[in-house]
Amino acid sequence: MYHIASIGGDGIGPEIIMEGKKVLDAVSDKYNFSIKWTDYDIGAERYLKDGILLDEDDYKSLGRKDAIYFGAIGDDRVPPGILEKGILLSMRFYFDQFVNLRPIKLLKGVETPLSGKGPEDIDFVVVRENTEDFYVGIGSLFSKKEKKILEVKRELYNIKFSLDIESDSDEIAYQIGVISREGSKRVIDYAFEKAEKRKKKLTSVDKANVLSDIYGLWRKVFLEEAQKYPGVTHEFTFVDAITMWFVKNPEWFDVVVTPNMFGDIITDLGAMIQGGLGLAPGGNINPCGVSMFEPIHGSAPKYRGLGVANPCATIWAGALMLETLGEVKASEAVVKAIERAIDKKVMTKDMGGSSSTREVGDFIAKSLY
Ligand code: IPM
Ligand code: MN
């Protein structure tokens, strides 16, 4: 029995999580395991009512689960950043989910905007570092003078910056990015191990030609780790160049490892070449802790409650969750069932179909064989 937390969140989040749970329950019946769901009321509604994003009890209780299944957050009534940082990023950091795993795979029957490319050309995974870089959230916007202590608290380390800034500009802003040896090493190792089990090629992304301190360290650690995996071919790309190669030659890639912010950007591009955000899942993974699985798209508040949201990314994220829990056969069955829905055109409008969110979920839940 797996104990899984489910967080619908905002906008279309609750609807797509409902379909995901339906499919995972159906597949668990077939493959002889069971899931005990605990639903959490986390998101904009609660924040607007009680001012709470996540409290100690939430963390404690989530920390006892085998995994977290997450819909989406984001709401027009809350200024941008509050929910994203206070809920999603907080959970990634608190549970030290240092890998953000995003498969870029063109499923059978899905159209890609890349002409002449098919499922055999678009099948790689992006391993995005998930706790460091410019996402550490420390910076400031100020005028003239400022003294500030900025801190990063992680399981791996605590860092304290004491800044004493004088400026005669009217207003400046700065943001500090942090890359650590430990933080890069663990995610790069994870990516090398992943590549060993796939086509044995790992591509690292950086911008060491300009941001040479922060990404110079990343590159140095990557090269050091590469020595330990002689069976894996390794290469570097700059982030600007990789956006070009994703479009021109996606078949070159097997596993791509990237610092956090570049990973955010290139996986939206990846989502497009695999058929759109409606088909792009992600896992926030701590191999020794509580991992969290979510679609990479947002909460699309204007579609809330209309039954038009595509549940496939969330259902696929559920398959990633099963794979991580060790239910590999069940995980494969879910992805195959998504392909059957695509084949039979039981799809939402974004994919050219006319089915509702629920109809897609029902069809996939019945196609698990
Ligand atoms: C993603 C999202 C998040 C990110 C936001 C919502 C904080 O864009 O998961 O890619 O930037 O990581
Ligand atoms: Mn993103």
mmCIF file with all atom_site columns, N, CA, C and O and ligand atoms in Angstrom, residues 88 92 100 102 128 135 260-261 263-268 277 296-298, ligand 2:
data_model
loop_
_atom_site.group_PDB
_atom_site.id
_atom_site.type_symbol
_atom_site.label_atom_id
_atom_site.label_alt_id
_atom_site.label_comp_id
_atom_site.label_asym_id
_atom_site.label_entity_id
_atom_site.label_seq_id
_atom_site.pdbx_PDB_ins_code
_atom_site.Cartn_x
_atom_site.Cartn_y
_atom_site.Cartn_z
_atom_site.occupancy
_atom_site.B_iso_or_equiv
_atom_site.pdbx_formal_charge
_atom_site.auth_seq_id
_atom_site.auth_comp_id
_atom_site.auth_asym_id
_atom_site.auth_atom_id
_atom_site.pdbx_PDB_model_num
ATOM   1  N  N  . LEU A 1 88  ? 5.162  25.737 -4.252  1.00 0.00 ? 88  LEU A N  1
ATOM   2  C  CA . LEU A 1 88  ? 5.878  24.786 -5.120  1.00 0.00 ? 88  LEU A CA 1
ATOM   3  C  C  . LEU A 1 88  ? 7.380  24.751 -4.819  1.00 0.00 ? 88  LEU A C  1
ATOM   4  O  O  . LEU A 1 88  ? 7.962  23.695 -4.545  1.00 0.00 ? 88  LEU A O  1
ATOM   5  N  N  . ARG A 1 92  ? 9.816  21.805 -3.065  1.00 0.00 ? 92  ARG A N  1
ATOM   6  C  CA . ARG A 1 92  ? 11.015 21.270 -3.729  1.00 0.00 ? 92  ARG A CA 1
ATOM   7  C  C  . ARG A 1 92  ? 12.235 21.403 -2.817  1.00 0.00 ? 92  ARG A C  1
ATOM   8  O  O  . ARG A 1 92  ? 13.052 20.487 -2.715  1.00 0.00 ? 92  ARG A O  1
ATOM   9  N  N  . ASN A 1 100 ? 14.865 17.495 -11.047 1.00 0.00 ? 100 ASN A N  1
ATOM   10 C  CA . ASN A 1 100 ? 13.597 17.697 -11.734 1.00 0.00 ? 100 ASN A CA 1
ATOM   11 C  C  . ASN A 1 100 ? 13.695 16.954 -13.061 1.00 0.00 ? 100 ASN A C  1
ATOM   12 O  O  . ASN A 1 100 ? 14.408 17.363 -13.962 1.00 0.00 ? 100 ASN A O  1
ATOM   13 N  N  . ARG A 1 102 ? 12.381 15.522 -16.454 1.00 0.00 ? 102 ARG A N  1
ATOM   14 C  CA . ARG A 1 102 ? 11.374 15.859 -17.452 1.00 0.00 ? 102 ARG A CA 1
ATOM   15 C  C  . ARG A 1 102 ? 11.611 15.105 -18.761 1.00 0.00 ? 102 ARG A C  1
ATOM   16 O  O  . ARG A 1 102 ? 12.466 15.479 -19.557 1.00 0.00 ? 102 ARG A O  1
ATOM   17 N  N  . ARG A 1 128 ? 16.956 18.320 -14.620 1.00 0.00 ? 128 ARG A N  1
ATOM   18 C  CA . ARG A 1 128 ? 17.128 19.721 -14.229 1.00 0.00 ? 128 ARG A CA 1
ATOM   19 C  C  . ARG A 1 128 ? 17.475 19.784 -12.753 1.00 0.00 ? 128 ARG A C  1
ATOM   20 O  O  . ARG A 1 128 ? 16.753 19.227 -11.919 1.00 0.00 ? 128 ARG A O  1
ATOM   21 N  N  . TYR A 1 135 ? 17.344 30.199 -8.549  1.00 0.00 ? 135 TYR A N  1
ATOM   22 C  CA . TYR A 1 135 ? 16.112 29.869 -7.840  1.00 0.00 ? 135 TYR A CA 1
ATOM   23 C  C  . TYR A 1 135 ? 16.263 29.932 -6.319  1.00 0.00 ? 135 TYR A C  1
ATOM   24 O  O  . TYR A 1 135 ? 15.289 29.709 -5.615  1.00 0.00 ? 135 TYR A O  1
ATOM   25 N  N  . ASN A 1 260 ? 19.311 24.820 -12.824 1.00 0.00 ? 260 ASN A N  1
ATOM   26 C  CA . ASN A 1 260 ? 17.879 25.040 -12.605 1.00 0.00 ? 260 ASN A CA 1
ATOM   27 C  C  . ASN A 1 260 ? 17.202 25.971 -13.629 1.00 0.00 ? 260 ASN A C  1
ATOM   28 O  O  . ASN A 1 260 ? 16.235 25.583 -14.288 1.00 0.00 ? 260 ASN A O  1
ATOM   29 N  N  . MET A 1 261 ? 17.682 27.190 -13.748 1.00 0.00 ? 261 MET A N  1
ATOM   30 C  CA . MET A 1 261 ? 16.944 28.160 -14.565 1.00 0.00 ? 261 MET A CA 1
ATOM   31 C  C  . MET A 1 261 ? 16.948 27.792 -16.052 1.00 0.00 ? 261 MET A C  1
ATOM   32 O  O  . MET A 1 261 ? 15.916 27.883 -16.725 1.00 0.00 ? 261 MET A O  1
ATOM   33 N  N  . GLY A 1 263 ? 17.124 24.900 -17.154 1.00 0.00 ? 263 GLY A N  1
ATOM   34 C  CA . GLY A 1 263 ? 16.254 23.727 -17.239 1.00 0.00 ? 263 GLY A CA 1
ATOM   35 C  C  . GLY A 1 263 ? 14.799 24.135 -17.326 1.00 0.00 ? 263 GLY A C  1
ATOM   36 O  O  . GLY A 1 263 ? 13.999 23.517 -18.040 1.00 0.00 ? 263 GLY A O  1
ATOM   37 N  N  . ASP A 1 264 ? 14.435 25.173 -16.604 1.00 0.00 ? 264 ASP A N  1
ATOM   38 C  CA . ASP A 1 264 ? 13.058 25.676 -16.671 1.00 0.00 ? 264 ASP A CA 1
ATOM   39 C  C  . ASP A 1 264 ? 12.743 26.093 -18.103 1.00 0.00 ? 264 ASP A C  1
ATOM   40 O  O  . ASP A 1 264 ? 11.707 25.729 -18.661 1.00 0.00 ? 264 ASP A O  1
ATOM   41 N  N  . ILE A 1 265 ? 13.661 26.833 -18.699 1.00 0.00 ? 265 ILE A N  1
ATOM   42 C  CA . ILE A 1 265 ? 13.413 27.398 -20.029 1.00 0.00 ? 265 ILE A CA 1
ATOM   43 C  C  . ILE A 1 265 ? 13.413 26.309 -21.102 1.00 0.00 ? 265 ILE A C  1
ATOM   44 O  O  . ILE A 1 265 ? 12.484 26.207 -21.908 1.00 0.00 ? 265 ILE A O  1
ATOM   45 N  N  . ILE A 1 266 ? 14.431 25.467 -21.094 1.00 0.00 ? 266 ILE A N  1
ATOM   46 C  CA . ILE A 1 266 ? 14.528 24.502 -22.206 1.00 0.00 ? 266 ILE A CA 1
ATOM   47 C  C  . ILE A 1 266 ? 13.461 23.410 -22.132 1.00 0.00 ? 266 ILE A C  1
ATOM   48 O  O  . ILE A 1 266 ? 13.142 22.812 -23.141 1.00 0.00 ? 266 ILE A O  1
ATOM   49 N  N  . THR A 1 267 ? 12.883 23.183 -20.943 1.00 0.00 ? 267 THR A N  1
ATOM   50 C  CA . THR A 1 267 ? 11.848 22.146 -20.895 1.00 0.00 ? 267 THR A CA 1
ATOM   51 C  C  . THR A 1 267 ? 10.488 22.661 -21.401 1.00 0.00 ? 267 THR A C  1
ATOM   52 O  O  . THR A 1 267 ? 9.644  21.861 -21.782 1.00 0.00 ? 267 THR A O  1
ATOM   53 N  N  . ASP A 1 268 ? 10.279 23.959 -21.405 1.00 0.00 ? 268 ASP A N  1
ATOM   54 C  CA . ASP A 1 268 ? 9.071  24.463 -22.085 1.00 0.00 ? 268 ASP A CA 1
ATOM   55 C  C  . ASP A 1 268 ? 9.234  24.275 -23.589 1.00 0.00 ? 268 ASP A C  1
ATOM   56 O  O  . ASP A 1 268 ? 8.291  23.914 -24.298 1.00 0.00 ? 268 ASP A O  1
ATOM   57 N  N  . LEU A 1 277 ? 2.196  21.535 -24.037 1.00 0.00 ? 277 LEU A N  1
ATOM   58 C  CA . LEU A 1 277 ? 2.243  21.468 -22.576 1.00 0.00 ? 277 LEU A CA 1
ATOM   59 C  C  . LEU A 1 277 ? 1.241  20.457 -22.013 1.00 0.00 ? 277 LEU A C  1
ATOM   60 O  O  . LEU A 1 277 ? 1.404  19.959 -20.908 1.00 0.00 ? 277 LEU A O  1
ATOM   61 N  N  . ILE A 1 296 ? 4.069  19.827 -16.109 1.00 0.00 ? 296 ILE A N  1
ATOM   62 C  CA . ILE A 1 296 ? 4.924  21.024 -16.062 1.00 0.00 ? 296 ILE A CA 1
ATOM   63 C  C  . ILE A 1 296 ? 4.149  22.308 -16.411 1.00 0.00 ? 296 ILE A C  1
ATOM   64 O  O  . ILE A 1 296 ? 4.637  23.401 -16.226 1.00 0.00 ? 296 ILE A O  1
ATOM   65 N  N  . HIS A 1 297 ? 2.926  22.150 -16.870 1.00 0.00 ? 297 HIS A N  1
ATOM   66 C  CA . HIS A 1 297 ? 2.132  23.356 -17.157 1.00 0.00 ? 297 HIS A CA 1
ATOM   67 C  C  . HIS A 1 297 ? 1.591  23.987 -15.879 1.00 0.00 ? 297 HIS A C  1
ATOM   68 O  O  . HIS A 1 297 ? 1.704  23.420 -14.792 1.00 0.00 ? 297 HIS A O  1
ATOM   69 N  N  . GLY A 1 298 ? 0.979  25.154 -16.034 1.00 0.00 ? 298 GLY A N  1
ATOM   70 C  CA . GLY A 1 298 ? 0.458  25.880 -14.881 1.00 0.00 ? 298 GLY A CA 1
ATOM   71 C  C  . GLY A 1 298 ? -1.024 25.612 -14.640 1.00 0.00 ? 298 GLY A C  1
ATOM   72 O  O  . GLY A 1 298 ? -1.577 24.613 -15.124 1.00 0.00 ? 298 GLY A O  1
HETATM 73 MN MN . MN  B 2 .   ? 8.625  26.267 -16.093 1.00 0.00 ? 2   MN  B MN 1
#
